[in-house]
Amino acid sequence: MLGPASHKNYFELFELPIGFAIDTMVLGARYRELARRVHPDRFAHASDQERRLAMQWTTLLNEAFQTLQDPIRRGQYLLSLSGVATLDDTDTQMDPDFLMEQMELREQLEAARSDTAWRERLAALSAETRQRMQSKTQEFQQALEQGEPGRARATNAIREMQFLAKMEREIGELEEELE
Amino acid sequence: MALLQISEPGQTPAPHERRLAVGIDLGTTNSLVASMRHGAPETLPDEQGHHLLPSVVRYQASGNVTVGADALAAAHDDPLNTIASVKRFMGRGIEDVKRLGKSMPYRFAAGDSNVPRIETVGGAVSAVEVSAEILRVLKHRAEATFAGEVRDAVITVPAYFDEAQRQATKDAARIAGLNVMRLLSEPTAAAVAYGLDQSPEGVYAIYDLGGGTFDISILRLHKGVFEVLATGGNSALGGDDMDHAIAEWMMREARVPDDADHKTLRRLLRDARAAKEALSANDGVRVVVDLPNQGAWEATLDRMQLHALIDPLIEQTIAPCRRALRDAGVRREQVDGVVLVGGATRIPRVRDKIAEFFGREPLSDIDPDKVVAIGAAIQADVLAGNRRGEEMLLLDVIPLSLGIEIMGGMVEKIIPRNTTIPAAKAQDFTTYKDGQTALLAHVVQGEREMVSDCRSLARFELRGIPPMAAGAARIRVSFQVDADGLLNVSAREQTTGVESQVTVKPSYGLTDQEIEQMLRDSFTHAHEDEAARSLREVQVDADRLIEAVQGAVAADARLLDEKERAEIEVATNALRVARNGTDVQGIRQAISVLEVATREFAQRRMDASVRKALSGHRVDEFDTSA
């Protein structure tokens, strides 16, 4: 079959080895190179058909690039390639310890709001969140490398990473609000 | 087999011939047209040498329409029929327009359309038609300059324009007889004009405060690629609001009654603007208000007072800057340069505040009024195919999240803001009743969780769903945002593969029938022959297709077997014969036959191009990742 759908997965599209560790510089360079070829702007004078194809190709390219560029989305995508859907949160069974940690982080965030030294508190909180994210990312990568036996752990790790990412976002939003 | 001879002398432009294409800045206060001339992008002047066309349109009882300086001059004697700042009304509903237009004298007619119309002695007109008048004048100006027909244009829009506002702009161009090659974001156009891509990789902030809109864009530039990381703004905030703030101060101080007549209000606004402009060079300016029964009031407006009036407005531009930086994942100190665009950035106070926020002096070497049109002209030249080899690429984003209405008036986001376009998302729906054959999807744009807090874009009605038990149908609805930021919806039932018909009901846009009607009206108005124009348009389409196919066959004949080549040749020749006739339907049919004949070929070429891009990367990467 021809057309954008013929590429089975995003890693193949950029000719990158399938795996969590990727060189984002290479990814960016290949994305830009491909975009130069298929972007609708290259087909402003082509037939409607070619312009439609260019739009479909670039849509796929953008989606693939954004997915692989972001560690959480890349992780989810890798899990989806092995048949695990992480996006529907129907069977969210989080580790109770992790949930406790999250509640603590959240309480700290709320406490920072009414603190005169909010700048320092938010900076510390942000550093802590980032550090946890780093160790979760490592945990995810190790679990993923184990293949089938590590799948449940990898799935859990990625969900926890989503929580941490949300936390980071909210720290940024509060910072902006208090500024 | 002999080589195909499908080109006839004189029928296609020689390869070195430049295609005429213009860039248009359709501004709130002023509009401009620019194009490549003598090898450089230039804004084009009118016969009197004026580059800026005031975005003002006057309608008279005689049916006469004046655009530009003459209309502006008449504005204060004939305020009701002279439309200024019409950009503020683009893609807006009657409620928005009443709110936005409260300090404007116009009378709005609701009618049965979703699109509000302004009543004038020359008839009721929509914002789209008023904008089309401005575009038509610019088109004629370019045609007079180049002594040839101009059809292709890049038109700029504020980065923060929502889908309805973009669609309205494109509709206006269509009515004016222009083919929009691309709707380009104003800040991106400015970055192009500055040639920022020529510098080594860097992150730039483009701060664009125009007459009626504010945009902030954060771009990453990388060897000819302009990648918009995030954009933010306010599509109803600009220099006009500063004029209003000054005028209101004058009214308070001079005790002008709130219900003063339109002429007085117009004059106050004009004087307020003049005072604001004078204060860019002076520390104080005399302001005078003549009142019919109270005599004249006179005072000095100094910079301190001016700052007190405009600081709250400047402050409103800072929050979007913060958010755009955060969305882009860029800290203030990582910004390599700040570019100022738009007339309001001439105000020293605005410059100071921006320099203070970003911690660096902003760039403003190109005239902030012209920079957007110049960038648009460069992009138009690229899209016209006049710049082989030095091609830049602009990767833009959607400024506001797209969502659909779900249960309880909540919004489910389908494409988040700052997603690079083109972008698409598929969503599965099902039926809730046995035998249900239609479905309604309500698409909104905005960041809030409730439908009522977002902008309604359109309701899409899907029909022709095969009757099944409730919940059995799987209708996959695809939302596609194209490179102009415009939305298209298609739907297919997954278990049967049946395509649904999608009817779009834009919330604040014109329906296809309304646009057709406006097109017909514009022909009558311009004493143009509708049939002749339709024929000319379809002939241009046919020529473009023939040229595209010829070029493709010449470049990639190896991707075709003999039978396919023969088929394409037959279809090309048939289109050429049809094109020389006068049967519009016949030409359309021949176009679609040739498109079918080249469908496989087009896909193969695209695949080959992708393979080629990747096979070349091993050489390039050392370079690009440095």
mmCIF file of N, CA, C and O in Angstrom, chain B residues 281-317:
data_model
loop_
_atom_site.group_PDB
_atom_site.id
_atom_site.type_symbol
_atom_site.label_atom_id
_atom_site.label_comp_id
_atom_site.label_asym_id
_atom_site.label_seq_id
_atom_site.Cartn_x
_atom_site.Cartn_y
_atom_site.Cartn_z
ATOM 1 N N ALA B 281 7.337 61.661 20.445
ATOM 2 C CA ALA B 281 8.491 62.520 20.204
ATOM 3 C C ALA B 281 8.596 63.648 21.228
ATOM 4 O O ALA B 281 9.677 64.165 21.470
ATOM 5 N N ASN B 282 7.470 64.043 21.827
ATOM 6 C CA ASN B 282 7.465 65.173 22.755
ATOM 7 C C ASN B 282 7.086 64.731 24.163
ATOM 8 O O ASN B 282 6.511 63.668 24.355
ATOM 9 N N ASP B 283 7.402 65.611 25.131
ATOM 10 C CA ASP B 283 7.071 65.282 26.513
ATOM 11 C C ASP B 283 5.648 65.675 26.882
ATOM 12 O O ASP B 283 5.071 65.157 27.823
ATOM 13 N N GLY B 284 5.089 66.623 26.133
ATOM 14 C CA GLY B 284 3.736 67.044 26.428
ATOM 15 C C GLY B 284 3.062 67.529 25.160
ATOM 16 O O GLY B 284 3.731 67.896 24.193
ATOM 17 N N VAL B 285 1.726 67.504 25.121
ATOM 18 C CA VAL B 285 1.025 67.957 23.924
ATOM 19 C C VAL B 285 -0.265 68.653 24.358
ATOM 20 O O VAL B 285 -0.916 68.256 25.337
ATOM 21 N N ARG B 286 -0.600 69.749 23.651
ATOM 22 C CA ARG B 286 -1.841 70.470 23.955
ATOM 23 C C ARG B 286 -3.008 69.727 23.358
ATOM 24 O O ARG B 286 -2.956 69.299 22.187
ATOM 25 N N VAL B 287 -4.065 69.524 24.137
ATOM 26 C CA VAL B 287 -5.269 68.932 23.564
ATOM 27 C C VAL B 287 -6.431 69.901 23.750
ATOM 28 O O VAL B 287 -6.557 70.541 24.790
ATOM 29 N N VAL B 288 -7.238 69.989 22.717
ATOM 30 C CA VAL B 288 -8.364 70.929 22.717
ATOM 31 C C VAL B 288 -9.636 70.157 22.393
ATOM 32 O O VAL B 288 -9.645 69.333 21.489
ATOM 33 N N VAL B 289 -10.686 70.431 23.159
ATOM 34 C CA VAL B 289 -11.984 69.838 22.814
ATOM 35 C C VAL B 289 -12.969 70.981 22.628
ATOM 36 O O VAL B 289 -13.197 71.768 23.540
ATOM 37 N N ASP B 290 -13.531 71.057 21.413
ATOM 38 C CA ASP B 290 -14.533 72.082 21.116
ATOM 39 C C ASP B 290 -15.909 71.549 21.429
ATOM 40 O O ASP B 290 -16.281 70.499 20.913
ATOM 41 N N LEU B 291 -16.642 72.271 22.264
ATOM 42 C CA LEU B 291 -17.985 71.798 22.578
ATOM 43 C C LEU B 291 -19.004 72.818 22.112
ATOM 44 O O LEU B 291 -18.828 74.019 22.350
ATOM 45 N N PRO B 292 -20.064 72.357 21.471
ATOM 46 C CA PRO B 292 -21.038 73.273 20.850
ATOM 47 C C PRO B 292 -21.563 74.329 21.831
ATOM 48 O O PRO B 292 -21.569 75.500 21.520
ATOM 49 N N ASN B 293 -21.947 73.915 23.055
ATOM 50 C CA ASN B 293 -22.584 74.881 23.949
ATOM 51 C C ASN B 293 -21.703 75.305 25.127
ATOM 52 O O ASN B 293 -22.081 76.155 25.903
ATOM 53 N N GLN B 294 -20.546 74.666 25.265
ATOM 54 C CA GLN B 294 -19.730 74.964 26.433
ATOM 55 C C GLN B 294 -18.442 75.702 26.101
ATOM 56 O O GLN B 294 -17.625 75.905 26.973
ATOM 57 N N GLY B 295 -18.226 75.966 24.828
ATOM 58 C CA GLY B 295 -16.962 76.592 24.449
ATOM 59 C C GLY B 295 -15.860 75.548 24.391
ATOM 60 O O GLY B 295 -16.123 74.356 24.446
ATOM 61 N N ALA B 296 -14.616 76.008 24.297
ATOM 62 C CA ALA B 296 -13.499 75.076 24.131
ATOM 63 C C ALA B 296 -12.878 74.717 25.477
ATOM 64 O O ALA B 296 -12.809 75.561 26.383
ATOM 65 N N TRP B 297 -12.428 73.445 25.576
ATOM 66 C CA TRP B 297 -11.678 73.010 26.756
ATOM 67 C C TRP B 297 -10.264 72.716 26.295
ATOM 68 O O TRP B 297 -10.063 72.135 25.231
ATOM 69 N N GLU B 298 -9.280 73.141 27.068
ATOM 70 C CA GLU B 298 -7.910 72.964 26.658
ATOM 71 C C GLU B 298 -7.077 72.450 27.819
ATOM 72 O O GLU B 298 -7.307 72.833 28.973
ATOM 73 N N ALA B 299 -6.148 71.552 27.530
ATOM 74 C CA ALA B 299 -5.282 71.044 28.600
ATOM 75 C C ALA B 299 -4.008 70.484 27.982
ATOM 76 O O ALA B 299 -3.906 70.357 26.764
ATOM 77 N N THR B 300 -3.030 70.158 28.843
ATOM 78 C CA THR B 300 -1.807 69.504 28.380
ATOM 79 C C THR B 300 -1.859 68.044 28.787
ATOM 80 O O THR B 300 -2.166 67.737 29.937
ATOM 81 N N LEU B 301 -1.585 67.183 27.823
ATOM 82 C CA LEU B 301 -1.443 65.761 28.146
ATOM 83 C C LEU B 301 0.057 65.491 28.180
ATOM 84 O O LEU B 301 0.744 65.685 27.175
ATOM 85 N N ASP B 302 0.576 65.128 29.361
ATOM 86 C CA ASP B 302 2.013 64.851 29.417
ATOM 87 C C ASP B 302 2.262 63.348 29.461
ATOM 88 O O ASP B 302 1.320 62.556 29.540
ATOM 89 N N ARG B 303 3.537 62.989 29.411
ATOM 90 C CA ARG B 303 3.862 61.558 29.343
ATOM 91 C C ARG B 303 3.416 60.803 30.593
ATOM 92 O O ARG B 303 2.961 59.674 30.496
ATOM 93 N N MET B 304 3.543 61.454 31.753
ATOM 94 C CA MET B 304 3.124 60.810 32.997
ATOM 95 C C MET B 304 1.667 60.379 32.901
ATOM 96 O O MET B 304 1.294 59.250 33.237
ATOM 97 N N GLN B 305 0.833 61.334 32.465
ATOM 98 C CA GLN B 305 -0.591 61.057 32.352
ATOM 99 C C GLN B 305 -0.840 59.962 31.304
ATOM 100 O O GLN B 305 -1.642 59.059 31.506
ATOM 101 N N LEU B 306 -0.111 60.059 30.188
ATOM 102 C CA LEU B 306 -0.255 59.055 29.135
ATOM 103 C C LEU B 306 0.057 57.667 29.693
ATOM 104 O O LEU B 306 -0.687 56.707 29.465
ATOM 105 N N HIS B 307 1.169 57.585 30.445
ATOM 106 C CA HIS B 307 1.561 56.288 30.993
ATOM 107 C C HIS B 307 0.493 55.748 31.932
ATOM 108 O O HIS B 307 0.174 54.558 31.902
ATOM 109 N N ALA B 308 -0.092 56.620 32.726
ATOM 110 C CA ALA B 308 -1.146 56.171 33.634
ATOM 111 C C ALA B 308 -2.311 55.587 32.834
ATOM 112 O O ALA B 308 -2.964 54.637 33.258
ATOM 113 N N LEU B 309 -2.569 56.163 31.658
ATOM 114 C CA LEU B 309 -3.694 55.696 30.841
ATOM 115 C C LEU B 309 -3.378 54.399 30.100
ATOM 116 O O LEU B 309 -4.250 53.545 29.944
ATOM 117 N N ILE B 310 -2.137 54.271 29.616
ATOM 118 C CA ILE B 310 -1.861 53.100 28.757
ATOM 119 C C ILE B 310 -1.150 51.954 29.477
ATOM 120 O O ILE B 310 -1.156 50.826 28.973
ATOM 121 N N ASP B 311 -0.560 52.203 30.647
ATOM 122 C CA ASP B 311 0.137 51.115 31.342
ATOM 123 C C ASP B 311 -0.746 49.886 31.594
ATOM 124 O O ASP B 311 -0.284 48.757 31.406
ATOM 125 N N PRO B 312 -2.006 50.097 32.027
ATOM 126 C CA PRO B 312 -2.831 48.894 32.241
ATOM 127 C C PRO B 312 -2.972 48.060 30.963
ATOM 128 O O PRO B 312 -3.056 46.832 31.023
ATOM 129 N N LEU B 313 -2.982 48.729 29.803
ATOM 130 C CA LEU B 313 -3.117 48.001 28.530
ATOM 131 C C LEU B 313 -1.820 47.265 28.197
ATOM 132 O O LEU B 313 -1.844 46.121 27.731
ATOM 133 N N ILE B 314 -0.680 47.921 28.423
ATOM 134 C CA ILE B 314 0.609 47.267 28.162
ATOM 135 C C ILE B 314 0.738 46.056 29.094
ATOM 136 O O ILE B 314 1.183 44.984 28.683
ATOM 137 N N GLU B 315 0.310 46.260 30.342
ATOM 138 C CA GLU B 315 0.383 45.171 31.321
ATOM 139 C C GLU B 315 -0.386 43.940 30.831
ATOM 140 O O GLU B 315 0.035 42.804 31.033
ATOM 141 N N GLN B 316 -1.502 44.168 30.134
ATOM 142 C CA GLN B 316 -2.292 43.047 29.609
ATOM 143 C C GLN B 316 -1.543 42.229 28.560
ATOM 144 O O GLN B 316 -1.977 41.143 28.200
ATOM 145 N N THR B 317 -0.470 42.784 28.010
ATOM 146 C CA THR B 317 0.277 42.019 27.003
ATOM 147 C C THR B 317 1.350 41.147 27.662
ATOM 148 O O THR B 317 1.899 40.261 27.026
#
